[in-house]
mmCIF file of N, CA and C in Angstrom:
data_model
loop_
_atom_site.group_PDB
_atom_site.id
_atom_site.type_symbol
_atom_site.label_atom_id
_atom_site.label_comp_id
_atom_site.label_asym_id
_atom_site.label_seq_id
_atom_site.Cartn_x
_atom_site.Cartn_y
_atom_site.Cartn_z
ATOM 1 N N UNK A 938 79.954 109.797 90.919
ATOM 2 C CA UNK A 938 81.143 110.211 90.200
ATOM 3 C C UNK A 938 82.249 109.169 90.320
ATOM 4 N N UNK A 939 82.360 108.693 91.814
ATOM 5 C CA UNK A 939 83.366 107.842 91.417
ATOM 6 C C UNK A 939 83.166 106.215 90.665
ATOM 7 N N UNK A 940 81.864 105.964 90.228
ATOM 8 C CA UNK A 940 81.549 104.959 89.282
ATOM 9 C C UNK A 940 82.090 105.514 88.007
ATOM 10 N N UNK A 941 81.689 106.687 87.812
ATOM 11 C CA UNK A 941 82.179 107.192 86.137
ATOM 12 C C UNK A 941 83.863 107.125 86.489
ATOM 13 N N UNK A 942 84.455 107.376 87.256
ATOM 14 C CA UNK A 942 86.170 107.468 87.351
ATOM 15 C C UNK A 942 86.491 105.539 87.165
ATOM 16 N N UNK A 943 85.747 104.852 87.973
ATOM 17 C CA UNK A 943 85.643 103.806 87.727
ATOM 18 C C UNK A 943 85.934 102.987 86.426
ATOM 19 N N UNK A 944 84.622 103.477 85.885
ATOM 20 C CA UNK A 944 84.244 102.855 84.471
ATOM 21 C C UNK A 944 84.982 103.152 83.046
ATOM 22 N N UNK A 945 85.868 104.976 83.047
ATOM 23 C CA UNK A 945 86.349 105.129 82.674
ATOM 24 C C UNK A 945 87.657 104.828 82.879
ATOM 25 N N UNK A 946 88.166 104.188 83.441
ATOM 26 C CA UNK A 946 89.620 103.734 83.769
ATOM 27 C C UNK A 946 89.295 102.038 83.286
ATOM 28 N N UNK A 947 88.836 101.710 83.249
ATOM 29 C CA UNK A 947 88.469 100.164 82.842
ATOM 30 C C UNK A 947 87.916 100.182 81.508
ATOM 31 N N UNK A 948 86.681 100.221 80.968
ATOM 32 C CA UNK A 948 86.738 100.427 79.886
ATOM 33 C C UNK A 948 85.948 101.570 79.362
ATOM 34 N N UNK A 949 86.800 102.458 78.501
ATOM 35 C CA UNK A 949 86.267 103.676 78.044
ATOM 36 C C UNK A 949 85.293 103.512 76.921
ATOM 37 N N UNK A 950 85.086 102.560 76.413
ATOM 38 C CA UNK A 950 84.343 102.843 75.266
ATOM 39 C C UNK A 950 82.682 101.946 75.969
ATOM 40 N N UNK A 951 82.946 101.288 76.424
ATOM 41 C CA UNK A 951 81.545 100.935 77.580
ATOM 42 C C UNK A 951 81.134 102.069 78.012
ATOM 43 N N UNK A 952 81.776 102.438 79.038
ATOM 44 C CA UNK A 952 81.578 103.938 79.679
ATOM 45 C C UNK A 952 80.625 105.168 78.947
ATOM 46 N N UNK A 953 81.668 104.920 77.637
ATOM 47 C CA UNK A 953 80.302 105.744 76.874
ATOM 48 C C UNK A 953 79.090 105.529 75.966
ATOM 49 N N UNK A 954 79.364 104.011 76.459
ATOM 50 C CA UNK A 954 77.527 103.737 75.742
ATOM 51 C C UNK A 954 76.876 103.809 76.799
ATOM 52 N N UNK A 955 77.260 103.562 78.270
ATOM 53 C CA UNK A 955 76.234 104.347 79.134
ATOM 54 C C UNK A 955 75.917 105.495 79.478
ATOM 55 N N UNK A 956 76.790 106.360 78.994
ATOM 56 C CA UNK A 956 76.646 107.989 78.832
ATOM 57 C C UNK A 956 77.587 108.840 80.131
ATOM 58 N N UNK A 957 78.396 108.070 80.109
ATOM 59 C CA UNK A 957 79.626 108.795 80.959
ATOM 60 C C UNK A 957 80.649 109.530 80.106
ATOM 61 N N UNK A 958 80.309 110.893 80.744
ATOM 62 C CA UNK A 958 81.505 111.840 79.782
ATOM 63 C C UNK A 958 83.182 111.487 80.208
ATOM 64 N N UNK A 959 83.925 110.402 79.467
ATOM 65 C CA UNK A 959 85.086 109.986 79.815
ATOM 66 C C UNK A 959 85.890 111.095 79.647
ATOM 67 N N UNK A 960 86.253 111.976 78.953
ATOM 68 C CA UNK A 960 86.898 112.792 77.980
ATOM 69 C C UNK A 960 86.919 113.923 79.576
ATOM 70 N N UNK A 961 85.754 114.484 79.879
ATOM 71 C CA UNK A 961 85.677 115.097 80.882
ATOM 72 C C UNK A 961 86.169 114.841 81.938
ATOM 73 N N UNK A 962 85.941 113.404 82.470
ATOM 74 C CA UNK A 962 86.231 112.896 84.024
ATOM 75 C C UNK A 962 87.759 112.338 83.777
ATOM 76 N N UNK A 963 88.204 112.236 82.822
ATOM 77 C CA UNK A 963 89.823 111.866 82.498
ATOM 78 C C UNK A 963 90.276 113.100 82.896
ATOM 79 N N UNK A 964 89.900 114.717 82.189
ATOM 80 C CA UNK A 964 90.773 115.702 82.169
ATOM 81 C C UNK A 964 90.398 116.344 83.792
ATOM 82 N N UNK A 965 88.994 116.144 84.440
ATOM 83 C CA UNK A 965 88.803 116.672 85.946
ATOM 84 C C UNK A 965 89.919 115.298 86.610
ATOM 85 N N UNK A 966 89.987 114.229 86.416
ATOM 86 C CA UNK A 966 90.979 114.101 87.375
ATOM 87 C C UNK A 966 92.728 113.903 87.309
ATOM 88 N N UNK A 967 93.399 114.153 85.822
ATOM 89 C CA UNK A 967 94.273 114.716 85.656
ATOM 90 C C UNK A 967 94.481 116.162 86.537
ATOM 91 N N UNK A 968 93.943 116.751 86.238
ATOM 92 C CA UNK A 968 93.335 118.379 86.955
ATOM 93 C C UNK A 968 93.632 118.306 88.640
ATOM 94 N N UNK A 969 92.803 116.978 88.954
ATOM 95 C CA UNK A 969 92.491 117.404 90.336
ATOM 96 C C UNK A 969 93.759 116.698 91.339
ATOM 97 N N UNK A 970 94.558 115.598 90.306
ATOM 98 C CA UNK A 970 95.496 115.077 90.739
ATOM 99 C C UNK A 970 96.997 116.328 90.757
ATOM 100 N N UNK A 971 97.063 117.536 89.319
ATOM 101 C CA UNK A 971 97.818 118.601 89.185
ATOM 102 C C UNK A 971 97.645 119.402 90.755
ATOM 103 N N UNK A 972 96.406 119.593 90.720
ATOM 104 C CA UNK A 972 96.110 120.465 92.656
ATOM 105 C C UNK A 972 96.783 119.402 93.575
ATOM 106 N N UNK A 973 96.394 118.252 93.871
ATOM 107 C CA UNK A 973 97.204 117.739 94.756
ATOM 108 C C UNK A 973 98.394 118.108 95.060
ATOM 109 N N UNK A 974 99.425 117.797 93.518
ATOM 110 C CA UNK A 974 100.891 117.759 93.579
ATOM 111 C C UNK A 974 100.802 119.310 94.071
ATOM 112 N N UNK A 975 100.104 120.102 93.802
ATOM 113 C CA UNK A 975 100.570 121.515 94.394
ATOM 114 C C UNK A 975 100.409 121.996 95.531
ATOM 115 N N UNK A 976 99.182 121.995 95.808
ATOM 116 C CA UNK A 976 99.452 121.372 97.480
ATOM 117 C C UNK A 976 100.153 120.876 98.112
ATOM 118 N N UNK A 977 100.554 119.303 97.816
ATOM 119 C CA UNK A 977 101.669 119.078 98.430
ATOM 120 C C UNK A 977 103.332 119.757 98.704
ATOM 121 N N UNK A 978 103.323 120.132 97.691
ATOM 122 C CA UNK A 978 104.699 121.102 96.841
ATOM 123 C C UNK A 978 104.585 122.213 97.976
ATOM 124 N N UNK A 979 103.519 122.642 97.534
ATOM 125 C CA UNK A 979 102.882 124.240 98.731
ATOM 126 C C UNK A 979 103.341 123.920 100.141
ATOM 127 N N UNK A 980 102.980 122.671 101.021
ATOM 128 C CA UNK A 980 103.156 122.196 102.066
ATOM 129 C C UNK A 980 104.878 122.165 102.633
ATOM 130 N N UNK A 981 105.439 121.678 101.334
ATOM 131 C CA UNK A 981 106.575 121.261 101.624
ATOM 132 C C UNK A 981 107.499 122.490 101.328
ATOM 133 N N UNK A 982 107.258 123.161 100.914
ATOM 134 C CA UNK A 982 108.144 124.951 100.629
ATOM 135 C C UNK A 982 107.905 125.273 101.941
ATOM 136 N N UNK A 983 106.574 125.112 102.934
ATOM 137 C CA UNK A 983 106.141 126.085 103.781
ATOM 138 C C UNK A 983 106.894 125.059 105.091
ATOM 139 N N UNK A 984 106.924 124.099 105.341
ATOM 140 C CA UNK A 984 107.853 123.336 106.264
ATOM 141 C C UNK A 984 109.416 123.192 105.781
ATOM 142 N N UNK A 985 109.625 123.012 105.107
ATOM 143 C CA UNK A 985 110.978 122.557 104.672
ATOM 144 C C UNK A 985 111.706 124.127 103.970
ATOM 145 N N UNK A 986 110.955 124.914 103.679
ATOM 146 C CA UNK A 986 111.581 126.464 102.814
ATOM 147 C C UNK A 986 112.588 126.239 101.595
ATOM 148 N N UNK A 987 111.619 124.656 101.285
ATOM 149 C CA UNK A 987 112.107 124.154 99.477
ATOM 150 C C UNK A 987 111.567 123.260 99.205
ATOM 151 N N UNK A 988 111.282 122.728 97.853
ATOM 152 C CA UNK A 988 110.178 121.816 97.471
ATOM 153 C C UNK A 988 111.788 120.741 96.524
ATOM 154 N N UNK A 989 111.965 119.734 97.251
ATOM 155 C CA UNK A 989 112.780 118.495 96.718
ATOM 156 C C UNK A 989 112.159 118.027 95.664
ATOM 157 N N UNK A 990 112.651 117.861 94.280
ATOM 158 C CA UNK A 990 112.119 116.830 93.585
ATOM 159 C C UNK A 990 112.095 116.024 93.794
ATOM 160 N N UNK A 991 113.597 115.138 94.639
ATOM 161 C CA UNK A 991 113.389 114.071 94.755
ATOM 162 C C UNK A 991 112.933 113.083 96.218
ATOM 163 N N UNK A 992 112.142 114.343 96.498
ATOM 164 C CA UNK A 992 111.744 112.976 97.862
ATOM 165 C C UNK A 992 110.065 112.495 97.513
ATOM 166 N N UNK A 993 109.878 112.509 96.302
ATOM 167 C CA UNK A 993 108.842 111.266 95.728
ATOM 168 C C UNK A 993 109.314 110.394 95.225
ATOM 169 N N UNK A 994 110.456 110.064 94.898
ATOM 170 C CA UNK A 994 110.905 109.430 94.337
ATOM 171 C C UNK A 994 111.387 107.917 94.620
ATOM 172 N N UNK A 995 110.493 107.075 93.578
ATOM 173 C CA UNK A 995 110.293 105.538 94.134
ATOM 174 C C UNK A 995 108.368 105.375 95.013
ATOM 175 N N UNK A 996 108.664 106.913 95.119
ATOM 176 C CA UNK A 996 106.929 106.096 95.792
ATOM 177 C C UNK A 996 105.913 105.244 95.039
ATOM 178 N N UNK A 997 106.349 105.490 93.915
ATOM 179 C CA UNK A 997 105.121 104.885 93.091
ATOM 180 C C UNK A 997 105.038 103.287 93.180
ATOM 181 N N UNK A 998 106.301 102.979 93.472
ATOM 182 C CA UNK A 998 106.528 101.317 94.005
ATOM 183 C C UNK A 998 106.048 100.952 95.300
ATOM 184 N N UNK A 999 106.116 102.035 95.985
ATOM 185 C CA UNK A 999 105.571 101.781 97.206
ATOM 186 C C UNK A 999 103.940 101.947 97.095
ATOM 187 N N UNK A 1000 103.427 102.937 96.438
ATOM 188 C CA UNK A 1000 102.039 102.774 95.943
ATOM 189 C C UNK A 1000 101.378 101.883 95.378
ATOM 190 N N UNK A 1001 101.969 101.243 94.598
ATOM 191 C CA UNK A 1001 101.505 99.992 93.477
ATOM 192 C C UNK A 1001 101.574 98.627 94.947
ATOM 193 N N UNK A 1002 102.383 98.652 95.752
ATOM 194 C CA UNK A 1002 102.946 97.611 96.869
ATOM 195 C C UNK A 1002 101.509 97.842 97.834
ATOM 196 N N UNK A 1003 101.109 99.083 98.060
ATOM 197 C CA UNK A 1003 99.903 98.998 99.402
ATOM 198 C C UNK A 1003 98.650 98.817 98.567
ATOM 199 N N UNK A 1004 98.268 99.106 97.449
ATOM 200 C CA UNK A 1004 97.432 98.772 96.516
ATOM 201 C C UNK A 1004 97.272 97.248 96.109
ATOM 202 N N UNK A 1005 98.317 96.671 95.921
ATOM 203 C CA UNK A 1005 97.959 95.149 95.818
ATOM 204 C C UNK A 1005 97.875 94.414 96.983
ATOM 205 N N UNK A 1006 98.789 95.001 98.165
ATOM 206 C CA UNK A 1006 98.262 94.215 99.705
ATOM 207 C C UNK A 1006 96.896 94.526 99.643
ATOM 208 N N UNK A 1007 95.841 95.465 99.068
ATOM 209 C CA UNK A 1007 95.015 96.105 99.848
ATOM 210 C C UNK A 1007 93.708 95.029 99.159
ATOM 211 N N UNK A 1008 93.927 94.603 97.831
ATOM 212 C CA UNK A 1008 93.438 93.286 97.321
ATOM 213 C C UNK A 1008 93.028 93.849 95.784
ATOM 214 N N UNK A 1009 94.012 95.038 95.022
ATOM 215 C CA UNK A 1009 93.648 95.777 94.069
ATOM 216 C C UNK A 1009 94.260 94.377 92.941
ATOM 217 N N UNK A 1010 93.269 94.238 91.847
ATOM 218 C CA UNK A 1010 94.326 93.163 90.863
ATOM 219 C C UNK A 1010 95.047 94.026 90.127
ATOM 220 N N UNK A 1011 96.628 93.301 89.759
ATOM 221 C CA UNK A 1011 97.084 94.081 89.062
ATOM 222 C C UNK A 1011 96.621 94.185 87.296
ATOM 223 N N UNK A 1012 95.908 93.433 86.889
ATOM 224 C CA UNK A 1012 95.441 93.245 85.833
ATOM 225 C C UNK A 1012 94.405 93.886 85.830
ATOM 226 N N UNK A 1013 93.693 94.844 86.703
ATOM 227 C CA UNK A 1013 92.619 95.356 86.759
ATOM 228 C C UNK A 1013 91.408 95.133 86.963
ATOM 229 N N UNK A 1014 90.332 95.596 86.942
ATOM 230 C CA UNK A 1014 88.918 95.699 87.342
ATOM 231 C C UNK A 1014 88.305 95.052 88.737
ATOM 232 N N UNK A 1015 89.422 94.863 89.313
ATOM 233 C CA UNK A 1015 88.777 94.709 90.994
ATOM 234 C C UNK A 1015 89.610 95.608 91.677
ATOM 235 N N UNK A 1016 88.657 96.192 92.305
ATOM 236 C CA UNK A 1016 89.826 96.581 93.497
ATOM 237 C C UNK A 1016 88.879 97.524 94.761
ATOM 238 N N UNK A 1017 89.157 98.337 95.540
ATOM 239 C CA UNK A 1017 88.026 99.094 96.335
ATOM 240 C C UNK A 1017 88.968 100.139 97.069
ATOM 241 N N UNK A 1018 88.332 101.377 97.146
ATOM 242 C CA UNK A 1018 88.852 102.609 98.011
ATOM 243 C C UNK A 1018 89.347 101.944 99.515
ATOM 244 N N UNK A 1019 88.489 101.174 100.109
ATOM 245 C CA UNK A 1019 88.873 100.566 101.421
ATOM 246 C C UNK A 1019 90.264 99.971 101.241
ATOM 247 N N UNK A 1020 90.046 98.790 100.486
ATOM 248 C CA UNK A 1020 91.268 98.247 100.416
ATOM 249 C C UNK A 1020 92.114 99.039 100.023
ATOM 250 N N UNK A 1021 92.440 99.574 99.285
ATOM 251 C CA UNK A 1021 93.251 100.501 99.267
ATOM 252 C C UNK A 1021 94.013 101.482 100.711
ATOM 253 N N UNK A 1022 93.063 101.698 101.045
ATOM 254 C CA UNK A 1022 93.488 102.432 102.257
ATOM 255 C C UNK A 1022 94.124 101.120 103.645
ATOM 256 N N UNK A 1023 93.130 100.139 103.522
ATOM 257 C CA UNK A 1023 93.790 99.253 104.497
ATOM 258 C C UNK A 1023 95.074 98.877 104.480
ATOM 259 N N UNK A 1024 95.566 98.682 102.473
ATOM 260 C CA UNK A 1024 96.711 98.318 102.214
ATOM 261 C C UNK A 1024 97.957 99.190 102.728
ATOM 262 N N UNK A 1025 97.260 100.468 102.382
ATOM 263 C CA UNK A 1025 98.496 101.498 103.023
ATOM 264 C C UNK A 1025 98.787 101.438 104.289
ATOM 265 N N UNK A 1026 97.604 101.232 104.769
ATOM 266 C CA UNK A 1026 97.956 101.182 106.774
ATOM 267 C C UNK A 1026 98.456 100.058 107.257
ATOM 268 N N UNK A 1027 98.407 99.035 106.327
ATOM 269 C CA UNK A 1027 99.304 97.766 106.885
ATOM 270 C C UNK A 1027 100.708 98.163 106.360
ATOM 271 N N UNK A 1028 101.100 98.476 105.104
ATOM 272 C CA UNK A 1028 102.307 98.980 104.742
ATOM 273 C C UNK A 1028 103.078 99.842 105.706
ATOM 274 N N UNK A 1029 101.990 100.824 106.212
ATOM 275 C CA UNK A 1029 102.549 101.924 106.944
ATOM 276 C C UNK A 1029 103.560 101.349 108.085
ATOM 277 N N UNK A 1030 102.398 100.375 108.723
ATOM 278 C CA UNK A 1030 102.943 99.854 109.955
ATOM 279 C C UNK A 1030 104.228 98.779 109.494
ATOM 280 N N UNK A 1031 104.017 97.984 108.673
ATOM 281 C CA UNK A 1031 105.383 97.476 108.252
ATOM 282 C C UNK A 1031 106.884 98.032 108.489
ATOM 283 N N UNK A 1032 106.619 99.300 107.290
ATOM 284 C CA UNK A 1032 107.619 99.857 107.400
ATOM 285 C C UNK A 1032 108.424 100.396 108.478
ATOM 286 N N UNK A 1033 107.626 101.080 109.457
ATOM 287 C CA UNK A 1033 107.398 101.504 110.768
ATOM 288 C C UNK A 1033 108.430 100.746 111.447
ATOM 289 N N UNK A 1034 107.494 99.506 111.903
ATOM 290 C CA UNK A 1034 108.434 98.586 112.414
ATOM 291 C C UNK A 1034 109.656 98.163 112.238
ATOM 292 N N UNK A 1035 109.724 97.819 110.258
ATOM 293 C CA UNK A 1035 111.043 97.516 110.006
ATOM 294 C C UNK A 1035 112.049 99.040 110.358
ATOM 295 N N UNK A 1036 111.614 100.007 110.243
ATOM 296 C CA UNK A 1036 112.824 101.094 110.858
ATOM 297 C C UNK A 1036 112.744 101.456 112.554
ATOM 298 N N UNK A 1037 112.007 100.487 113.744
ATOM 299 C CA UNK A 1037 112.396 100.538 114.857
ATOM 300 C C UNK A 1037 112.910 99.462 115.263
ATOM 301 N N UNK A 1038 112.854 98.156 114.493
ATOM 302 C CA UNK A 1038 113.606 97.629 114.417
ATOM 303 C C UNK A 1038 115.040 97.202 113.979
ATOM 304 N N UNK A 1039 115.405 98.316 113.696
ATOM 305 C CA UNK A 1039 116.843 98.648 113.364
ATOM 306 C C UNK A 1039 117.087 97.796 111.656
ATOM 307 N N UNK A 1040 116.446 97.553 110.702
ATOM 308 C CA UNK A 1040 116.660 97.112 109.552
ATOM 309 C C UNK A 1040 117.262 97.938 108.858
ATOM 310 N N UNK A 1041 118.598 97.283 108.326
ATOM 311 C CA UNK A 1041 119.006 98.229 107.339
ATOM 312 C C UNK A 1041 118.394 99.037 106.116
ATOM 313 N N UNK A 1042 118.480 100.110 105.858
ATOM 314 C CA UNK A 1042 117.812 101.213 104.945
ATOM 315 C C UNK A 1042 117.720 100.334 103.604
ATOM 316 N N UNK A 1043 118.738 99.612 103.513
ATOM 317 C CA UNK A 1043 119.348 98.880 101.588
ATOM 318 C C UNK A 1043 118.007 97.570 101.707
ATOM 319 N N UNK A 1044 117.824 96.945 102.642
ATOM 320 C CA UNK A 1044 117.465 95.559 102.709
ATOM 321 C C UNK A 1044 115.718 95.810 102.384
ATOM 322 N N UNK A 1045 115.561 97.322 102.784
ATOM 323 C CA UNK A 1045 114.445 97.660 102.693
ATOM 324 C C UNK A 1045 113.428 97.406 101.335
ATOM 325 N N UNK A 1046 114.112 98.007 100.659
ATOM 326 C CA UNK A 1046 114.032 97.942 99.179
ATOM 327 C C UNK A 1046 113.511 95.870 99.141
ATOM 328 N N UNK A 1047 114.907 95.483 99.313
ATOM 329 C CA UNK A 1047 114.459 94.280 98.493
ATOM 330 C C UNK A 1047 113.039 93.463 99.430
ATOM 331 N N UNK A 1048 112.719 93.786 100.865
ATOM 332 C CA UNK A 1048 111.374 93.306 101.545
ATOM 333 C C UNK A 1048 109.902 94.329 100.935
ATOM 334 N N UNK A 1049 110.281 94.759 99.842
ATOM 335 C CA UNK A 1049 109.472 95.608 99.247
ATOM 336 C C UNK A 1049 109.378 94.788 98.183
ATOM 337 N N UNK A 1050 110.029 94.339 97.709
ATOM 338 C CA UNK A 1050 110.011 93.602 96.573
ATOM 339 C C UNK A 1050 109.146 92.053 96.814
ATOM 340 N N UNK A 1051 109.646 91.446 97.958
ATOM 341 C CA UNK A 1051 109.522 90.537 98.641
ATOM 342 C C UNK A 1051 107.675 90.445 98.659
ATOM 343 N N UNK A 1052 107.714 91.733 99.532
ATOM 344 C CA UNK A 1052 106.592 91.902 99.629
ATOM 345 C C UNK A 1052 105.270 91.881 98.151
ATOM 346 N N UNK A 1053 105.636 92.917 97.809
ATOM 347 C CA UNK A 1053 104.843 92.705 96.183
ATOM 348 C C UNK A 1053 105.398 91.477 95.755
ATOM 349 N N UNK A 1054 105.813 90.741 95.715
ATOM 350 C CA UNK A 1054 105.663 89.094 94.933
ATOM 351 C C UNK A 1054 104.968 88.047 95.645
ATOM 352 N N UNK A 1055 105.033 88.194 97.219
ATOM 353 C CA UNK A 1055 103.908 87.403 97.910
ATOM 354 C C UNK A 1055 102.324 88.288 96.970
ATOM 355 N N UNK A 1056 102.011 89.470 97.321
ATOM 356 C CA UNK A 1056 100.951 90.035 97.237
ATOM 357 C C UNK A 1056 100.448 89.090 95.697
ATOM 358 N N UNK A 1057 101.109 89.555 94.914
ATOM 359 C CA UNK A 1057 100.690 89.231 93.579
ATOM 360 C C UNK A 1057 100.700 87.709 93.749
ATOM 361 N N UNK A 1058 101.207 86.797 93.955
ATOM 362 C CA UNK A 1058 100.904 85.409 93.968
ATOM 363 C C UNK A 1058 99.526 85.185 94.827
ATOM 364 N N UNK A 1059 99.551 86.054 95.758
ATOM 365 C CA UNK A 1059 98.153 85.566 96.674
ATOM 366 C C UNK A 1059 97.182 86.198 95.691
ATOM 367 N N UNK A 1060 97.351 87.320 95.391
ATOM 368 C CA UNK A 1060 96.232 88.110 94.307
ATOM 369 C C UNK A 1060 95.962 87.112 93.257
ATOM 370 N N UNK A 1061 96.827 86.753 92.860
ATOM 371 C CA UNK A 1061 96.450 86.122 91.400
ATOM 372 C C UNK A 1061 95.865 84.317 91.866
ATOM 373 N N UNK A 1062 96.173 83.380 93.267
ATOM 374 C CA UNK A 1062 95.716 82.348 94.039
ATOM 375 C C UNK A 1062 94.266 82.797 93.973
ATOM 376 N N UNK A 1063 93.738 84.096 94.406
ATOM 377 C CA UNK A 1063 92.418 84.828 95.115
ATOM 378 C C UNK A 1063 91.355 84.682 93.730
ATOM 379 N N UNK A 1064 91.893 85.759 92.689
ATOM 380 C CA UNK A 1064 91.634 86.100 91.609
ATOM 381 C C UNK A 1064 91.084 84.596 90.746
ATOM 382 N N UNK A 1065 91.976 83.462 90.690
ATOM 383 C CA UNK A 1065 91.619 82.282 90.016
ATOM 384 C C UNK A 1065 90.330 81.340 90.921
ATOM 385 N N UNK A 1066 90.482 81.474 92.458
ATOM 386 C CA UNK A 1066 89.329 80.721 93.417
ATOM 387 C C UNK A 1066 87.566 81.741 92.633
ATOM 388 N N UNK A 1067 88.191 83.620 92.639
ATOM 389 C CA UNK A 1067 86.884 83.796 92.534
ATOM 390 C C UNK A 1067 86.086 83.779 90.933
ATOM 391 N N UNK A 1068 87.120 83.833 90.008
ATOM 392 C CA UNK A 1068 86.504 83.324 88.848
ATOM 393 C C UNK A 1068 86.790 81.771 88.368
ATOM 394 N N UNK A 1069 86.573 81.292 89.524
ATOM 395 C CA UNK A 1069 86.821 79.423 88.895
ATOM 396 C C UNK A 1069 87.480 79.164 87.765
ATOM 397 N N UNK A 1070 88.991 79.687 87.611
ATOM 398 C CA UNK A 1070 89.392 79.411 86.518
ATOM 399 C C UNK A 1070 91.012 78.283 87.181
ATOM 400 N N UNK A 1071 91.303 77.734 87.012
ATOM 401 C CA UNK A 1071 92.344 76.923 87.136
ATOM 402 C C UNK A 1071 93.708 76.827 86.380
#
């Protein structure tokens, strides 16, 4: 299954000349991503006794940031569940550090930025060595 989530996120019309129901595995993981957010939501009513809109807010930069440390291209079709996860746990610890190390909250932001522009220059250095393109 997760080859068909794969294949359909890259290219859909391939996908279905090998006989992957895209149409299906698009709307099961729209679906299964809707349960998440509710869950989470659920979690956070039951600790907090209110669900914030806004304390997701901006993660998705921070998501796209542990995803390309993790060696995901941003142009697509490489990337791996591992890395992914490694990326987050190096992020994790980053951040970590930068708030026991007393870094200001504001400066944060822009070593986020910092950060995703090294990533993507090394990604895209990586990306040109493994398809010999110059």
């Amino acid at each position: 299954f997760g080859n068909w989530i794969f294949a359909s996120g890259g290219d859909a019309q391939a996908a279905r000349y090998v006989g992957v129901p895209v149409n299906r595995v698009k709307i099961l993981m729209f679906t299964f991503t809707a349960f998440c957010a509710t869950v989470f939501a659920t979690c956070q009513v039951m600790e907090f006794g209110s669900a914030g809109a806004d304390r997701g807010l901006l993660k998705e930069f921070e998501a796209i940031i542990a995803v390309v440390i993790g060696g995901a291209l941003l142009t697509g079709g490489y990337g791996s569940v591992l890395g992914a996860a490694l990326g987050a746990l190096i992020f994790g610890v980053v951040q970590q550090g930068l708030f026991f190390a007393g870094v200001e909250s504001s400066l944060f932001r822009v070593f986020l930025g910092v950060i995703l522009l090294l990533a993507v220059i090394l990604n895209t250095y990586i990306r040109r060595i493994i398809t010999g393109e110059r």
